[in-house]
Amino acid sequence: MTTASLSGRKVLLIVGGGIAAYKALEVVRLLRKAGAEVMSVLTAAGAEFVTPMSLAALTGRPVRQDLFMPEDETAMGHIELSRWADLVVVAPATAGLIAKAANGFADDLASTTLLATDKRVLLAPAMNVRMWLHPAVQANVERLKGFDGFHGVAVVGPDEGEMACGEFGPGRMAEPPAIMEAIAALLAGPDGRPLAGRRAVVTAGPTFEPIDPVRGLTNRSSGKQGYAIAQALADLGARVTLISGPVALSAPIGVDRVPVETAREMKAAVEAALPADIAVMSAAVADWRVDGVASGKLKKAPGGPPSLALIENPDILASVSAPGKSRPKLVIGFAAETSDLEANARAKLSRKGCDWIVGNDVSDDVFGADGNTVTLFTRDAGDESWPRQSKTEVARKLAARIADHFKA
Ligand code: CTP
């Protein structure tokens, strides 16, 4: 990836307090050389290592240092600042800044900006080797990387080597050219947005089928995998409509979310979102709904519990897959199975008429978990088993496979 693609891109650089802060100045120089606009936030600790004057001179803009500066806030408030950028880079990302970001602290301009941004964040950690290897720091970094349904934090480095403190090991901030590579990859131009101009519809979460005004039938789907897929497709440039059953997740950045409850509402919302190039039906749609939903709360009665008559819900995946002019070019279903994954997934592929099935074994802890082990079954090519990885990684891999499919 060349850094030529940075022309006109906007980078907000947060400079934390560490000896590596001097390398942040070189990152600014390289960014400007590549045509990017740079605004900087210098933390109080950062200002112990580099001066605001150096940053202002190199960025060609005033440096922001304080959350409570009326003149700064009237020029561009901290929320605007966090939105102005196409990408937020934290270099050096100290253990303190990482801990604040991972735990939602907002007690200064840097941490508030990190919490308020709707853009991707790149961290370039720099700290003593013992600090970097401390489980608390590692857990915070993993936490930031793994926020599902969130736009996700990318990390570059740290490198291994001799440290300013005389110790040796991982903890040195990545070198400016490596940070530039990571920035360029995250801000990739049209090449990095291979699904630009494509429309995708994604279903996610469970459906809820009422029994009476207070009770209903539902299932244990968390929606995490579907939300991550919606995010990954949007990251590659697709215009995504996410039709979501009731879940406790916030809408992915840049995705249009349509909340629904029942299978029939989900089907109507999917139809309204067509035409689309891509359909990914990851929702755990309830197979049945109650026939004759009670208008008032069902009460206990001497005759014993009521019997519920169930009727079958429409199969959304099968109807989207049916040949017709609004059929998306690529229709992907899911098969959550507790046994005979391959046989069941292949049977679903032909029964429903979709192009690919993402099969997963739900006999272990998939529901609500952050990890997932899946096999991709395709109609024309063979199967692909992916190792257990986070739902975010599964989503990114699936989105990349979808992009390849359209390229071919
Ligand atoms: N699906 C759907 N509409 C339904 C049922 C399922 O769109 N009414 C979709 C799911 O979103 C998923 C795929 O079909 O992509 C497979 O769902 P699953 O529940 O595994 O399939 P079923 O057809 O319900 O098969 P079974 O429950 O018998 O395994």
Coordinates of C-alpha atoms in Angstrom, one line a residue, residues 114-406:
L114 CA -11.4 8.5 22.1
L115 CA -14.8 7.8 23.7
A116 CA -16.6 10.3 21.5
T117 CA -15.2 9.4 18.1
D118 CA -17.1 7.5 15.5
K119 CA -14.0 6.7 13.5
R120 CA -11.5 3.9 13.7
V121 CA -8.7 4.2 16.2
L122 CA -5.1 3.1 15.7
L123 CA -3.0 2.6 18.8
A124 CA 0.8 2.6 18.7
P125 CA 1.6 1.3 22.2
A126 CA 4.9 2.3 23.8
M127 CA 5.9 1.4 27.3
N128 CA 8.3 -0.5 29.4
V129 CA 8.4 -4.2 28.6
R130 CA 7.1 -5.3 32.0
M131 CA 4.3 -2.9 31.7
W132 CA 3.4 -4.1 28.2
L133 CA 3.5 -7.7 29.3
H134 CA 1.4 -7.1 32.4
P135 CA -1.9 -9.0 32.1
A136 CA -3.8 -5.8 32.9
V137 CA -2.4 -4.0 29.9
Q138 CA -2.8 -7.1 27.7
A139 CA -6.4 -7.5 28.8
N140 CA -7.1 -3.8 28.1
V141 CA -5.7 -4.1 24.6
E142 CA -7.7 -7.3 23.9
R143 CA -10.8 -5.6 25.3
L144 CA -10.3 -2.7 22.9
K145 CA -9.7 -5.0 19.9
G146 CA -12.7 -7.1 20.7
F147 CA -15.5 -4.7 21.3
D148 CA -18.0 -6.4 19.0
G149 CA -20.4 -4.3 17.0
F150 CA -18.0 -1.5 17.5
H151 CA -15.8 -0.1 14.8
G152 CA -12.8 -1.7 16.4
V153 CA -9.4 -0.5 17.5
A154 CA -6.3 -1.5 15.5
V155 CA -2.9 -1.9 17.0
V156 CA 0.5 -1.4 15.4
G157 CA 3.5 -2.7 17.4
P158 CA 5.0 -2.5 19.8
D159 CA 8.4 -3.6 18.5
E160 CA 10.9 -5.6 20.4
G161 CA 14.3 -4.2 21.2
E162 CA 16.4 -2.2 23.6
M163 CA 14.3 0.3 25.5
A164 CA 15.1 3.8 26.7
C165 CA 15.0 2.4 30.3
G166 CA 17.8 0.0 29.5
E167 CA 15.6 -3.2 29.5
F168 CA 15.0 -5.4 26.5
G169 CA 11.8 -6.8 25.0
P170 CA 8.5 -5.8 23.4
G171 CA 7.4 -2.2 24.3
R172 CA 9.2 0.1 21.8
M173 CA 6.8 2.1 19.8
A174 CA 6.6 0.9 16.1
E175 CA 8.8 3.0 13.8
P176 CA 7.1 5.8 11.9
P177 CA 7.1 4.1 8.5
A178 CA 5.3 1.1 10.1
I179 CA 2.8 3.4 11.7
M180 CA 2.3 5.1 8.3
E181 CA 1.7 1.7 6.7
A182 CA -1.0 0.9 9.3
I183 CA -2.6 4.3 8.8
A184 CA -2.6 3.8 5.0
A185 CA -4.2 0.4 5.3
L186 CA -6.9 1.7 7.6
L187 CA -7.6 4.7 5.3
A188 CA -7.2 2.7 2.2
G189 CA -8.7 4.4 -0.9
P190 CA -11.0 2.7 -3.4
D191 CA -8.8 -0.4 -3.4
G192 CA -9.5 -0.8 0.3
R193 CA -13.2 -0.3 -0.2
P194 CA -13.9 -3.1 -2.7
L195 CA -17.6 -3.2 -1.9
A196 CA -18.1 0.6 -2.6
G197 CA -21.3 1.0 -4.6
R198 CA -22.7 -2.4 -3.4
R199 CA -25.8 -2.7 -1.2
A200 CA -26.0 -5.4 1.5
V201 CA -28.8 -6.5 3.7
V202 CA -27.9 -8.4 6.9
T203 CA -30.3 -9.9 9.4
A204 CA -29.1 -10.5 13.0
G205 CA -30.3 -11.5 16.4
P206 CA -33.3 -13.5 17.5
T207 CA -36.9 -12.9 16.7
F208 CA -39.5 -12.5 19.4
E209 CA -42.9 -14.1 18.8
P210 CA -45.5 -12.9 21.3
I211 CA -47.7 -15.3 23.2
D212 CA -49.6 -12.5 25.0
P213 CA -48.7 -8.9 25.7
V214 CA -46.1 -9.9 28.3
R215 CA -44.7 -13.3 27.1
G216 CA -43.1 -14.6 24.0
L217 CA -41.0 -17.2 22.3
T218 CA -37.4 -16.3 21.5
N219 CA -33.9 -17.8 21.5
R220 CA -30.4 -17.2 22.7
S221 CA -28.9 -15.4 19.7
S222 CA -26.9 -12.4 20.9
G223 CA -26.7 -10.8 17.4
K224 CA -22.9 -10.3 17.8
Q225 CA -21.9 -12.3 14.7
G226 CA -24.5 -10.5 12.5
Y227 CA -23.6 -7.1 13.8
A228 CA -19.9 -7.8 13.2
I229 CA -20.7 -8.8 9.6
A230 CA -22.7 -5.6 9.0
Q231 CA -19.7 -3.6 10.3
A232 CA -17.2 -5.5 8.2
L233 CA -19.2 -5.1 5.0
A234 CA -19.6 -1.4 5.8
D235 CA -15.9 -1.1 6.4
L236 CA -15.3 -2.4 2.9
G237 CA -17.5 0.3 1.5
A238 CA -20.9 -1.5 1.2
R239 CA -24.1 0.3 2.0
V240 CA -25.5 -1.9 4.7
T241 CA -29.1 -2.2 6.1
L242 CA -29.1 -4.3 9.3
I243 CA -32.4 -5.8 10.1
S244 CA -32.1 -6.7 13.8
G245 CA -34.2 -8.6 16.2
P246 CA -34.1 -7.5 19.9
V247 CA -30.5 -7.5 21.1
A248 CA -28.4 -5.5 23.5
L249 CA -25.9 -4.1 21.0
S250 CA -25.5 -0.6 19.6
A251 CA -25.8 0.0 15.9
P252 CA -22.5 -0.5 14.0
I253 CA -20.9 2.7 12.7
G254 CA -22.1 3.7 9.3
V255 CA -24.8 1.1 9.1
D256 CA -28.6 1.7 8.7
R257 CA -30.3 -0.4 11.4
V258 CA -34.0 -1.4 11.3
P259 CA -35.2 -2.9 14.5
V260 CA -37.9 -5.6 14.3
E261 CA -39.4 -8.2 16.7
T262 CA -41.2 -10.9 14.8
A263 CA -40.2 -13.1 11.9
R264 CA -42.9 -11.6 9.8
E265 CA -41.7 -8.0 10.6
M266 CA -38.2 -9.2 9.7
K267 CA -39.3 -10.5 6.4
A268 CA -41.1 -7.3 5.5
A269 CA -38.1 -5.2 6.5
V270 CA -35.8 -7.4 4.4
E271 CA -38.1 -7.1 1.4
A272 CA -38.2 -3.3 1.9
A273 CA -34.4 -3.2 1.9
L274 CA -34.2 -5.0 -1.5
P275 CA -32.8 -4.7 -4.1
A276 CA -29.4 -5.5 -2.8
D277 CA -26.2 -7.2 -4.2
I278 CA -25.6 -9.1 -1.0
A279 CA -27.9 -10.7 1.6
V280 CA -26.5 -12.3 4.7
M281 CA -29.2 -13.9 6.8
S282 CA -27.5 -14.5 10.2
A283 CA -30.6 -14.0 12.3
A284 CA -31.9 -16.9 14.4
V285 CA -35.4 -16.6 13.2
A286 CA -38.0 -18.4 15.3
D287 CA -39.4 -21.3 13.3
W288 CA -42.8 -21.0 14.8
R289 CA -45.1 -18.4 16.1
V290 CA -48.1 -18.7 18.3
D291 CA -51.4 -19.0 16.5
G292 CA -53.9 -16.6 18.0
V293 CA -51.8 -14.3 20.2
A294 CA -53.9 -13.5 23.3
S295 CA -54.8 -9.8 23.5
G296 CA -54.7 -9.8 27.4
K297 CA -52.2 -11.5 29.7
L298 CA -53.0 -15.2 30.1
K299 CA -53.9 -16.0 33.7
K300 CA -53.4 -19.2 35.6
A301 CA -56.6 -21.1 35.6
P302 CA -57.9 -24.2 37.6
G303 CA -58.0 -26.1 34.3
G304 CA -54.1 -26.0 34.1
P305 CA -51.8 -24.3 31.7
P306 CA -53.0 -23.1 28.4
S307 CA -51.9 -25.1 25.3
L308 CA -50.2 -23.1 22.7
A309 CA -50.9 -23.8 19.0
L310 CA -47.9 -23.1 16.9
I311 CA -47.8 -22.2 13.2
E312 CA -44.8 -22.0 11.0
N313 CA -43.1 -18.7 10.3
P314 CA -42.2 -17.8 6.7
D315 CA -38.6 -18.8 5.8
I316 CA -36.9 -15.5 5.0
L317 CA -33.8 -17.0 3.6
A318 CA -35.7 -19.3 1.3
S319 CA -37.8 -16.5 0.0
V320 CA -34.9 -14.1 -0.6
S321 CA -33.1 -16.9 -2.4
A322 CA -36.0 -17.7 -4.7
P323 CA -35.2 -16.9 -8.3
G324 CA -36.5 -13.5 -9.4
K325 CA -35.4 -10.1 -10.4
S326 CA -34.9 -8.8 -6.9
R327 CA -32.8 -11.9 -5.9
P328 CA -29.5 -10.6 -4.5
K329 CA -26.5 -11.8 -6.5
L330 CA -25.0 -13.5 -3.4
V331 CA -27.3 -14.9 -0.7
I332 CA -25.6 -16.3 2.4
G333 CA -27.4 -18.2 5.1
F334 CA -26.3 -19.6 8.4
A335 CA -26.7 -23.0 9.9
A336 CA -26.3 -23.3 13.6
E337 CA -26.1 -27.1 14.3
T338 CA -25.5 -29.2 17.3
S339 CA -24.6 -32.3 15.3
D340 CA -23.8 -33.4 11.7
L341 CA -22.7 -29.9 10.7
E342 CA -21.7 -30.8 7.1
A343 CA -24.7 -32.9 6.2
N344 CA -27.2 -30.4 7.8
A345 CA -25.5 -27.4 6.2
R346 CA -25.3 -28.9 2.8
A347 CA -29.0 -29.9 3.0
K348 CA -29.9 -26.3 4.0
L349 CA -27.9 -25.0 1.0
S350 CA -30.0 -26.9 -1.4
R351 CA -33.3 -26.7 0.4
K352 CA -33.1 -22.9 0.8
G353 CA -31.6 -22.1 -2.5
C354 CA -28.9 -19.8 -1.2
D355 CA -25.3 -19.6 -2.5
W356 CA -23.3 -20.0 0.6
I357 CA -23.9 -21.3 4.1
V358 CA -21.9 -20.4 7.1
G359 CA -22.1 -23.4 9.3
N360 CA -21.3 -23.3 13.0
D361 CA -21.3 -25.9 15.7
V362 CA -23.3 -24.5 18.5
S363 CA -22.8 -27.4 20.8
D364 CA -20.1 -25.4 22.8
D365 CA -20.3 -21.9 24.1
V366 CA -21.2 -19.9 20.9
F367 CA -24.3 -18.0 22.2
G368 CA -23.2 -14.6 23.4
A369 CA -19.5 -15.6 23.3
D370 CA -17.0 -13.5 21.4
G371 CA -15.4 -16.5 19.5
N372 CA -16.8 -18.6 16.8
T373 CA -15.7 -21.7 14.8
V374 CA -17.3 -21.8 11.4
T375 CA -17.1 -23.7 8.1
L376 CA -18.1 -22.0 4.8
F377 CA -20.1 -24.2 2.5
T378 CA -20.4 -22.9 -1.0
R379 CA -22.5 -24.2 -3.9
D380 CA -19.8 -24.2 -6.6
A381 CA -16.5 -24.3 -4.7
G382 CA -15.8 -26.6 -1.8
D383 CA -15.9 -26.1 1.9
E384 CA -13.5 -24.0 4.0
S385 CA -13.1 -24.6 7.7
W386 CA -11.9 -21.6 9.6
P387 CA -10.0 -21.9 12.9
R388 CA -11.8 -20.6 16.0
Q389 CA -11.5 -16.8 16.0
S390 CA -13.3 -13.8 17.3
K391 CA -16.7 -13.0 15.7
T392 CA -15.1 -9.8 14.5
E393 CA -12.4 -11.8 12.7
V394 CA -15.0 -14.2 11.2
A395 CA -16.9 -11.2 10.0
R396 CA -13.9 -9.6 8.4
K397 CA -12.9 -12.8 6.7
L398 CA -16.4 -13.4 5.4
A399 CA -16.5 -9.8 4.1
A400 CA -13.2 -10.3 2.4
R401 CA -14.5 -13.5 0.8
I402 CA -17.6 -11.6 -0.4
A403 CA -15.4 -8.9 -1.9
D404 CA -13.3 -11.5 -3.7
H405 CA -16.4 -13.1 -5.1
F406 CA -17.6 -9.8 -6.6

